[in-house]
XYZ file of C-alpha atoms in Angstrom:
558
model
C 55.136 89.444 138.677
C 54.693 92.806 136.432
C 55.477 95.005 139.852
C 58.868 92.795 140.242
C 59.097 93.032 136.291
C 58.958 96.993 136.657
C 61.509 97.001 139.593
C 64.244 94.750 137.364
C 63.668 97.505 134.258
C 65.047 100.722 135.800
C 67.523 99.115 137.513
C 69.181 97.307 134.831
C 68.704 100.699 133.060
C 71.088 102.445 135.557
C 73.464 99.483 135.571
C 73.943 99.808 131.717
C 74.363 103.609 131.968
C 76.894 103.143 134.882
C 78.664 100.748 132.929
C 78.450 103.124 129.618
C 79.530 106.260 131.857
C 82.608 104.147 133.549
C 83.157 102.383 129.394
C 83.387 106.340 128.468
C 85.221 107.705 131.116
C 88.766 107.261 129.852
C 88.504 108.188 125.758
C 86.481 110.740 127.440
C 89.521 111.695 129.687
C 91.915 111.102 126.642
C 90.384 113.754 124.156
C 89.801 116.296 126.377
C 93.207 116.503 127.906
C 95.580 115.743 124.275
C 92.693 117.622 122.031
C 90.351 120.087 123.531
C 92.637 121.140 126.009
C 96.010 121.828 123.170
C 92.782 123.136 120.550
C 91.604 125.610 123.369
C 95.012 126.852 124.222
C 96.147 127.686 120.893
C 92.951 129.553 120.062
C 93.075 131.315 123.574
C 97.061 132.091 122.713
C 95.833 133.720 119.070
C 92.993 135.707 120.462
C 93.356 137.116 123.761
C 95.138 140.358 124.791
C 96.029 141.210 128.187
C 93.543 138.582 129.590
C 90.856 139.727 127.084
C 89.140 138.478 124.554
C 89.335 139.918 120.713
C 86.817 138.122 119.215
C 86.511 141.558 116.406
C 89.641 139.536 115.026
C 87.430 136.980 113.874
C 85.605 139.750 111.099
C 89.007 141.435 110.507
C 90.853 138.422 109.123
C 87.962 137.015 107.562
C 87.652 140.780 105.622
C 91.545 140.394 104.134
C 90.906 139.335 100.457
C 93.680 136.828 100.403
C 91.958 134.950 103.184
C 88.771 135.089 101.691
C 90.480 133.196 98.825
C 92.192 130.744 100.778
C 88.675 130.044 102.121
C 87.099 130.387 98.572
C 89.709 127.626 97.336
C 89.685 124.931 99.426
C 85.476 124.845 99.778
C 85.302 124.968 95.935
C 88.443 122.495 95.254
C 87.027 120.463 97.792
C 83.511 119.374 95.922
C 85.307 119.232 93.064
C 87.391 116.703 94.393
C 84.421 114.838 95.753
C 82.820 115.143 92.590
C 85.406 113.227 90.412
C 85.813 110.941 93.110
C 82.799 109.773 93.350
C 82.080 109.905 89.125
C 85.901 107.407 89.028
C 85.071 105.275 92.107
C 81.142 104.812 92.216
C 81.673 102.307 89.174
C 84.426 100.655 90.953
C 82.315 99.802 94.146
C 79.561 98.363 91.700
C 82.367 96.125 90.329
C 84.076 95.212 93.988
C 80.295 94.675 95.569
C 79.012 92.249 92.351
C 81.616 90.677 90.825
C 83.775 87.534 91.976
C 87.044 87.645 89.953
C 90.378 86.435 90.683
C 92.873 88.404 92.587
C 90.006 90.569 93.692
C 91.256 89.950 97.473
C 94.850 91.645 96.703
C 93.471 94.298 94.339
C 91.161 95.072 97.105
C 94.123 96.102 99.541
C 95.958 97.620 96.387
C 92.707 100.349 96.620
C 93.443 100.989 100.081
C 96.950 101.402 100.681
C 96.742 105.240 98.796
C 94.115 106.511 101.394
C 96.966 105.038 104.296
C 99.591 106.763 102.671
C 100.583 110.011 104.151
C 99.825 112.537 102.242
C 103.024 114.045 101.866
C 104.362 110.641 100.218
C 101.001 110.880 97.601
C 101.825 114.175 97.014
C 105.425 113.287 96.295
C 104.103 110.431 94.215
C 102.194 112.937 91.818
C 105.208 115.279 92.210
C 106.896 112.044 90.326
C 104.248 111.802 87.693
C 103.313 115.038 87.274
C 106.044 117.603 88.114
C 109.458 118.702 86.034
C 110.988 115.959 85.053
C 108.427 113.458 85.566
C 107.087 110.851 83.503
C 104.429 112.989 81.903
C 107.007 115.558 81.472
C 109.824 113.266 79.669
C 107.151 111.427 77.358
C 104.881 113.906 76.142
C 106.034 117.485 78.094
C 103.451 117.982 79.985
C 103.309 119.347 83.287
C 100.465 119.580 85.789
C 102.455 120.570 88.977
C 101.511 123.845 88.898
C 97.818 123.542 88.292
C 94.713 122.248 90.317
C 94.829 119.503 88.440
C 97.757 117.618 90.331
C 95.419 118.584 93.125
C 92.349 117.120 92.092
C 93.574 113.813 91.148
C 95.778 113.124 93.869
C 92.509 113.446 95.972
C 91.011 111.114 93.888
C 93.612 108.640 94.315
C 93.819 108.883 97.976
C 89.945 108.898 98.452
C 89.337 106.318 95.742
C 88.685 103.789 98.714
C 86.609 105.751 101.003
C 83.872 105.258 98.183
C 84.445 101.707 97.255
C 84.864 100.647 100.861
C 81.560 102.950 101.701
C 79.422 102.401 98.896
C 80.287 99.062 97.634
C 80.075 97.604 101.346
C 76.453 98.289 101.034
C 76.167 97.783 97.398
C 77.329 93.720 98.189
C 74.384 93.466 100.530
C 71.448 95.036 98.354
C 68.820 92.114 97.479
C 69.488 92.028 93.534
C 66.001 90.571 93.492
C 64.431 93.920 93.487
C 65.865 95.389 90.766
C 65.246 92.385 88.990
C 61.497 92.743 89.624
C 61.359 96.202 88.010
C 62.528 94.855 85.178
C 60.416 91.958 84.815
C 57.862 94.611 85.458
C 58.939 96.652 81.950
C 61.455 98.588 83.754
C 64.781 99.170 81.344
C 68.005 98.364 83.433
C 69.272 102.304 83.593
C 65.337 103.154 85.140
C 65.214 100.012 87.456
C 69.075 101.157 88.829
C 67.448 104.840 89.237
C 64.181 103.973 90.889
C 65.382 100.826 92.676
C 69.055 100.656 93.922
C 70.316 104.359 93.533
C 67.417 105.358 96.668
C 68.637 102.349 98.469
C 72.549 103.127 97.715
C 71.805 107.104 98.449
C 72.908 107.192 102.312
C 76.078 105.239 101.668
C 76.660 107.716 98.027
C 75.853 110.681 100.601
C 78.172 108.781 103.457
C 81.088 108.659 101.482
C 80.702 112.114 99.338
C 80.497 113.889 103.131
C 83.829 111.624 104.401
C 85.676 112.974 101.071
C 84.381 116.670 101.435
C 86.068 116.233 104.695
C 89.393 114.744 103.567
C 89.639 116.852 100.986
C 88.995 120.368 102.937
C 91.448 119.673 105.295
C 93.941 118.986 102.753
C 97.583 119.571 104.221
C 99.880 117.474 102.446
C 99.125 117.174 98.881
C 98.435 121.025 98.630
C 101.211 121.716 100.404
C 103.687 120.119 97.667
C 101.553 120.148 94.715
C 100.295 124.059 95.293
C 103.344 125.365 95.585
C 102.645 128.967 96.566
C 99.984 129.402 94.561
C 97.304 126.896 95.954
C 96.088 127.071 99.642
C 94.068 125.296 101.777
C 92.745 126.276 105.291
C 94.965 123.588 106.849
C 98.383 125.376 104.350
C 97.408 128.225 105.907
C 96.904 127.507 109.537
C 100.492 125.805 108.586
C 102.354 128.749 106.803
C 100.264 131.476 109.325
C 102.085 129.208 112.556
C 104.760 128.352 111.229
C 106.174 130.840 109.156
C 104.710 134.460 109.993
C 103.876 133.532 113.429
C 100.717 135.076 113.341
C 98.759 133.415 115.777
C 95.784 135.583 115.576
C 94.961 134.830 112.515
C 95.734 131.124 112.924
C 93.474 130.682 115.235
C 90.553 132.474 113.255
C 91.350 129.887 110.970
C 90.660 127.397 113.099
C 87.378 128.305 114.242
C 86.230 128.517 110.959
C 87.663 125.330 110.212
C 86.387 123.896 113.292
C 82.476 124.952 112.631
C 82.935 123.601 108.888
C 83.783 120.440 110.085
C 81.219 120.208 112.720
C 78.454 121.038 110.371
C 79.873 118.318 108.142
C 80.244 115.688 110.681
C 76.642 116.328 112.403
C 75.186 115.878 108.450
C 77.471 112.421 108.109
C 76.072 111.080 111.378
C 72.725 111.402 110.139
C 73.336 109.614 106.872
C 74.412 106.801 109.220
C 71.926 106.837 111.054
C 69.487 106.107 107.653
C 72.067 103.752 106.280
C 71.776 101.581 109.504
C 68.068 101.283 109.499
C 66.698 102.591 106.493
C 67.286 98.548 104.617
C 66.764 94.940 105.132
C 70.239 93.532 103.756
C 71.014 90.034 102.551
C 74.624 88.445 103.309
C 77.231 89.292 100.146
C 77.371 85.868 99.369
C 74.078 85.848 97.749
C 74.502 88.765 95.430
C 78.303 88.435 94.491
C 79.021 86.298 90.818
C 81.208 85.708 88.071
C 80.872 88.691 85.052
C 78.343 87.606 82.493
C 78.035 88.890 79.507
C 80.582 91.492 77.116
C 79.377 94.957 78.981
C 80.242 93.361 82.028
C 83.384 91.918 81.318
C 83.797 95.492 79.674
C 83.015 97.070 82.739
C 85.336 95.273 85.278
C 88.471 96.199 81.961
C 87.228 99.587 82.186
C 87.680 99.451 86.066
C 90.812 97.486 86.223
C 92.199 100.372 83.751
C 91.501 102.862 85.766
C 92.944 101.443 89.042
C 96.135 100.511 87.061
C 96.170 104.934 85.483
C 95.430 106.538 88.723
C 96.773 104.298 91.473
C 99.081 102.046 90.281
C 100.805 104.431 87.854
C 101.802 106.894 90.872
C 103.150 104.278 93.366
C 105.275 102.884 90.281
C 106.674 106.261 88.806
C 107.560 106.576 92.792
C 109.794 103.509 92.581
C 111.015 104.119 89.482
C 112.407 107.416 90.600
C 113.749 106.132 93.900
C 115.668 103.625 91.456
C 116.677 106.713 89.240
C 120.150 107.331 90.263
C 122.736 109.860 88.504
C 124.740 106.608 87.497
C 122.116 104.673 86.330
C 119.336 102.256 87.813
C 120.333 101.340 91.391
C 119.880 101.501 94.883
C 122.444 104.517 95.115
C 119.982 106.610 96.917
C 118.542 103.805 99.678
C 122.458 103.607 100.568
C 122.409 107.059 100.745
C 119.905 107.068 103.361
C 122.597 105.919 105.930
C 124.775 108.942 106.066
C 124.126 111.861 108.368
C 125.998 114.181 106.201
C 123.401 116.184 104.705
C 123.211 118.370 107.705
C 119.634 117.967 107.576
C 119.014 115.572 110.589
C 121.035 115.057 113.616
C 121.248 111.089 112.853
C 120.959 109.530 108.938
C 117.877 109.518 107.322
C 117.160 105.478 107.669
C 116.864 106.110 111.855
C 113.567 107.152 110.436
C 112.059 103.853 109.717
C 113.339 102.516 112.592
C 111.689 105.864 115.229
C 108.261 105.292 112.695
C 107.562 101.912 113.736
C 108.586 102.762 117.467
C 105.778 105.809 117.293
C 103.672 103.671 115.724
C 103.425 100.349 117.849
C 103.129 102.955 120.936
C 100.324 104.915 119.157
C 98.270 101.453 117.912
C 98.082 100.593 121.600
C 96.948 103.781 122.909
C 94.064 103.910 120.040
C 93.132 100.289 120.910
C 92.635 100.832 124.069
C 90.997 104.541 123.434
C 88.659 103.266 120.531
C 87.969 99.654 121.742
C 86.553 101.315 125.414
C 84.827 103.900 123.095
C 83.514 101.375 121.216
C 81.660 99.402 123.904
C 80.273 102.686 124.870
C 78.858 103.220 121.704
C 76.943 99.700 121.325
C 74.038 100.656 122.050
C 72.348 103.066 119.517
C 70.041 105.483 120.922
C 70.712 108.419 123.141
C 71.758 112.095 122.510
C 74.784 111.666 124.922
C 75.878 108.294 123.040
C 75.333 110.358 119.576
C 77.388 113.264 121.129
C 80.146 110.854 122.237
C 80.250 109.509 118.382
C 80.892 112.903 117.337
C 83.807 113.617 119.494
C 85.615 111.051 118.225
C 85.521 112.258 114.600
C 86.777 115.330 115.255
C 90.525 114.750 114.884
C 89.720 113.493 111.236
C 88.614 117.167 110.324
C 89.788 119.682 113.523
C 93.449 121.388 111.908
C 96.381 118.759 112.896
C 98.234 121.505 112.186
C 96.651 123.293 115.303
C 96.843 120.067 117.731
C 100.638 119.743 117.172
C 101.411 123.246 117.670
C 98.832 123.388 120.451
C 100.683 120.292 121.853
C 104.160 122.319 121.922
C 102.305 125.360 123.897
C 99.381 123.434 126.225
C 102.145 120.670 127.483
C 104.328 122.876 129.048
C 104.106 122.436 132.669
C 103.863 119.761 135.363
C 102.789 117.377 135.602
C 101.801 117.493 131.778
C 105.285 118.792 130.762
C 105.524 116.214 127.613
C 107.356 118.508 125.427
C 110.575 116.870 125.713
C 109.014 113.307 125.783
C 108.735 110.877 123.235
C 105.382 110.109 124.027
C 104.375 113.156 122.761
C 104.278 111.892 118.937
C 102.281 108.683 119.598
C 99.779 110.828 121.610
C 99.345 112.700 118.627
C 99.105 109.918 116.237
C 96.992 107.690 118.395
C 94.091 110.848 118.002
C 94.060 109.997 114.403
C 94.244 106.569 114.748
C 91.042 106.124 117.467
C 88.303 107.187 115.027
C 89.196 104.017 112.913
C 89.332 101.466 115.351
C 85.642 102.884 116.699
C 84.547 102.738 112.894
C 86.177 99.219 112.081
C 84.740 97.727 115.776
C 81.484 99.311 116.491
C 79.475 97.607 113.544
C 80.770 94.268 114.802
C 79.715 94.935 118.486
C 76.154 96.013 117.557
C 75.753 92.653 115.527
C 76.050 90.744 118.925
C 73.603 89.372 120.265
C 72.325 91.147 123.046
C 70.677 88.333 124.601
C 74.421 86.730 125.409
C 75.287 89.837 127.594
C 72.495 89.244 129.709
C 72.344 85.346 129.788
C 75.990 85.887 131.403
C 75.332 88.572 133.813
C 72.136 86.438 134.658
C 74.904 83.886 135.489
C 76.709 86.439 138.008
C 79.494 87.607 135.501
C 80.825 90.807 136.107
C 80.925 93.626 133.310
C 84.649 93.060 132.230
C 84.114 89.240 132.086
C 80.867 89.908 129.968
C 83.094 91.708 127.531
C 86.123 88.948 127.897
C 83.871 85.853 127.503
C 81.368 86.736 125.022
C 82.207 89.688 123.132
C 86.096 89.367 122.474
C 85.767 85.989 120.705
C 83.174 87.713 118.058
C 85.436 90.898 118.053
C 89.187 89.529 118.234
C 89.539 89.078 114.293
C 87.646 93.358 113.829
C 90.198 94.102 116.896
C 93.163 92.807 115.036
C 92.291 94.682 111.368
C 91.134 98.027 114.028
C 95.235 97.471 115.177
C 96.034 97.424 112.015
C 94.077 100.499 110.446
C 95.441 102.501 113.362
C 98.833 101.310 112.541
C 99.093 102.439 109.175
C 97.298 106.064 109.916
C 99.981 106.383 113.145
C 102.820 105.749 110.420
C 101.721 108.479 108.158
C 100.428 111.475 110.470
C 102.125 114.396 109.582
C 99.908 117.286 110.280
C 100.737 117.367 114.337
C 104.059 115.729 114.266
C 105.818 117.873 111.558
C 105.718 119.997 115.032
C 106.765 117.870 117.593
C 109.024 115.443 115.875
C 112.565 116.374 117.123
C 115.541 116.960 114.490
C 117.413 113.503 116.361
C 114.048 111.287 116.236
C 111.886 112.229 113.046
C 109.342 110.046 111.230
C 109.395 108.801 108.245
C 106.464 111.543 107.062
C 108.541 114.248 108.349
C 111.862 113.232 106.841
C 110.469 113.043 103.159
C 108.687 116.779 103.632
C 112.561 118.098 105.018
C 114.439 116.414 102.168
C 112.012 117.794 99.605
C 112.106 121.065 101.135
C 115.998 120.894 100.678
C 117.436 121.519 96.789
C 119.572 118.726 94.946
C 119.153 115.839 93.269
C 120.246 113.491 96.249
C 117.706 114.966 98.694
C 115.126 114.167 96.071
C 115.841 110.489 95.776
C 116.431 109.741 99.367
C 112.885 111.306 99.463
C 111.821 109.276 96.903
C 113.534 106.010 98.572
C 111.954 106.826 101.789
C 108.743 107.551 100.590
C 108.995 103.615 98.649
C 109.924 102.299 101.808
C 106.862 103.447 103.968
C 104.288 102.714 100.636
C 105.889 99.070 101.045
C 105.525 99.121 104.852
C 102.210 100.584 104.470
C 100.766 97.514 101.407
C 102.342 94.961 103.728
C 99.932 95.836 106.407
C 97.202 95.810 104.039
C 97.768 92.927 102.337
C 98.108 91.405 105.858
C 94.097 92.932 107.123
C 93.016 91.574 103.827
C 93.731 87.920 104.693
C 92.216 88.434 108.027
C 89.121 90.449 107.028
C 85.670 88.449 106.530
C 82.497 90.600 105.126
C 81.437 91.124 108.485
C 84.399 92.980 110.125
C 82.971 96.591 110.085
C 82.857 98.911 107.788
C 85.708 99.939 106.508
């Protein structure tokens, strides 16, 4: 019995890694074809000369003092942002983990529909609140457009749910009983929070600090309207160095160096993951979620409510208001604008935008399903330096330069049979690279809470690999598959990075048409900007609003 027991082991071992390798194989395929290979051939285009490779560039760009300052910027703008992030939102996951409160469901998906936005429309949206002729201009004359302070708080209101989502996810399943304990034991409630819950809460706290670091060094969008020419960020750079001086030398310097940042960054955030996941014993939310008790925390959840109302509501509202905003008066003067072609900046009107956005979009969701849900079931189980590996190459297009991946698209993609250039696809390959890390993130905590013991009672029972996956695991998975569609949805709709390069003048996105009209003078450029901008925030809390109905606490993690 132990000898037959010994001869089962390693071959079941080498039928889960064959099924891992052949689960892999295609996401596998997929990123290194649409993002190693377009990454590799725009750094090989910036630094090689007559075949040869000029890796001295490297220590002369990095020498020029207005690179040095570029790089000096965004690291120190960056933990700034993640500091006042995380000092606004830490008290708002305390409030979303432990208190029950009416409309919490719908204020919930209110958090998260800034950190869906593109970034071009929450810059825009600060542009409204902040810049010349804003609100904060008209009432009291103040202007923060031209400061890093536009900057900093627009990365707090897009990363305002990367910490409640993160932290308070965790927070909702921390035993309360243990902090009560400590204070039964003489513990005041300030020490018990300190010596009790913050250790417990410190991989999530380090989780979501390293996520916004991220977000916030790679910064294209916001900096890019709010900076003006002033303010630079790798990513502006890589941008205005490609784009605009067409030196692709020093482009692709700053992508290496980009590229190493983010790796160190990512390889520290899979470690805190890795404590986070075993470090606790958790109890369900149910048991630690109640009703405010007391004045400080009724206080508390006002103080909290305020602040969601200042910094996120008070954006997305000045953004309507100035869509409304027309020279004759409150109207919808600029949304019917959005139907002529006459502005000579697009071959077709403005409002084919929408319509080529949702296309892109649909296309791109079913390419990251498909990418992420395979990738997924790959990753289930835990251990393993090639499954850890795997994990960290799907990250990668949340940090690596989209910047670099469209332009690399436009110069990898150039010959049979990978000729895409002139191909629609091209876009929702692009978008679908953003979109796969989330549906791995929103599935892979769901797969690993199955119970292993189902997978083998059916193969026991002589069912096959895919029929393993369609008759136990989809049923657990379907409603975390649906909100994964949906998270990869919204993302697809609001890339901008790689398609600002690849979007043709007679198909752009939505994304891209608001940066062209605000690049344009006038004041009818700037409303339809504003009108389109409204339109994709609505398309985008729709969607949200929709996940939030389907979500339960146990359909991953963000």
């Amino acid at each position: 019995m132990d000898l037959a027991r010994t001869e089962v082991a390693p071959r079941k071992s080498r039928k889960e890694s064959a099924t891992r390798m052949g689960l892999m194989a295609l996401p596998v395929a997929f990123f290194a074809v649409f993002f190693a290979y377009p990454v590799t051939a725009i750094v090989a285009r910036g630094l090689k000369t007559d075949g040869a490779w000029r890796f001295g560039r490297i220590g002369e760009v990095l020498a020029q003092s207005d690179i040095r300052h570029v790089l000096w910027f965004t690291t120190w703008q960056a933990l700034a942002s993640t500091a006042l992030t995380l000092l606004i939102a830490l008290p708002g996951a305390y409030v979303f983990a432990r208190f029950d409160f009416r409309g919490k469901q719908v204020l919930r998906a209110v958090v998260t529909v800034p950190f869906v936005l593109p970034t071009v429309v929450v810059g825009t949206a600060f542009l409204a609140l902040v810049g010349r002729g804003g609100l904060l201009d008209q009432l009291w004359g103040v202007r923060l457009d031209t400061t890093v302070w536009a900057i900093l708080l627009a990365h707090v209101f897009f990363n305002y749910a990367v910490v409640v989502r993160t932290v308070g996810g965790l927070w909702s399943q921390l035993d309360p009983r243990q902090e009560e304990a400590a204070r039964m034991l003489g513990a005041s409630r300030f020490a018990a929070w300190r010596k009790v819950t913050l250790p417990a809460l410190s991989p999530a706290v380090a989780a979501a600090a390293l996520m916004v670091f991220l977000f916030t060094f790679t910064s294209f969008g916001v900096v890019q309207i709010l900076g003006g020419p002033t303010f630079s960020t790798l990513e502006v750079e890589i941008y205005r160095q490609t784009s605009e001086i067409f030196d692709l030398a020093t482009a692709a310097v700053l992508t290496i160096v980009q590229f190493v940042a983010v790796g160190a960054i990512l390889a520290v955030h899979a470690w805190t993951v890795r404590r986070r996941e075993t470090a606790l014993r958790l109890v369900a939310p149910e048991v630690t979620v109640r009703r405010p008790r007391g004045a400080g925390q009724w206080a508390l959840l006002g103080g909290v409510l305020a602040s969601i109302l200042v910094l996120l509501v008070l954006p997305l509202g000045v953004l309507v208001q100035r869509s409304l905003d027309a020279p004759g008066g409150y109207g919808f003067a600029y949304y019917k604008a959005l139907t002529s072609s006459d502005s000579g900046i697009f071959l077709v009107a403005p409002i084919a935008a929408i319509g080529n956005s949702l296309e892109y979009a649909l296309a791109a969701t079913a390419i990251a399903v498909v990418i992420g849900g395979l990738a997924a079931a790959a990753l289930t189980r835990r251990t393993g330096r090639l499954v850890r590996g795997f994990d960290a190459l799907l990250m990668l297009p949340l940090g690596v330069s989209a910047v670099t991946v469209g332009f690399g698209f436009l110069i990898a993609l150039d010959e049979p049979p990978l000729d895409l250039r002139s191909s629609w696809i091209l876009v929702p390959l692009a978008q679908a690279l953003v979109g796969v890390p989330f549906v791995v993130r929103t599935m892979l905590p769901v797969l690993r809470a199955v119970d292993g013991r189902l997978r083998e009672a059916a193969a026991v029972l002589g069912a096959s690999p895919w029929r393993v996956w369609r008759e136990v695991d989809l049923p657990m998975v379907r409603r975390a598959l649906l909100i994964a569609a949906g998270f990869a949805f919204a993302v697809s709709l609001g890339e901008f990075g790689a398609t600002v390069f690849i979007a043709r003048p007679d198909n752009p996105t939505l994304p891209v048409a608001v940066a062209r009209l605000l690049g344009r003078a006038g004041d009818l450029n700037y409303g339809q900007a504003m009108a389109l901008s409204t339109i994709l925030m609505v398309v985008c809390a729709v969607a949200l609003l929709l996940l939030e109905r389907i979500r339960t606490d146990r359909t991953g993690g963000f």
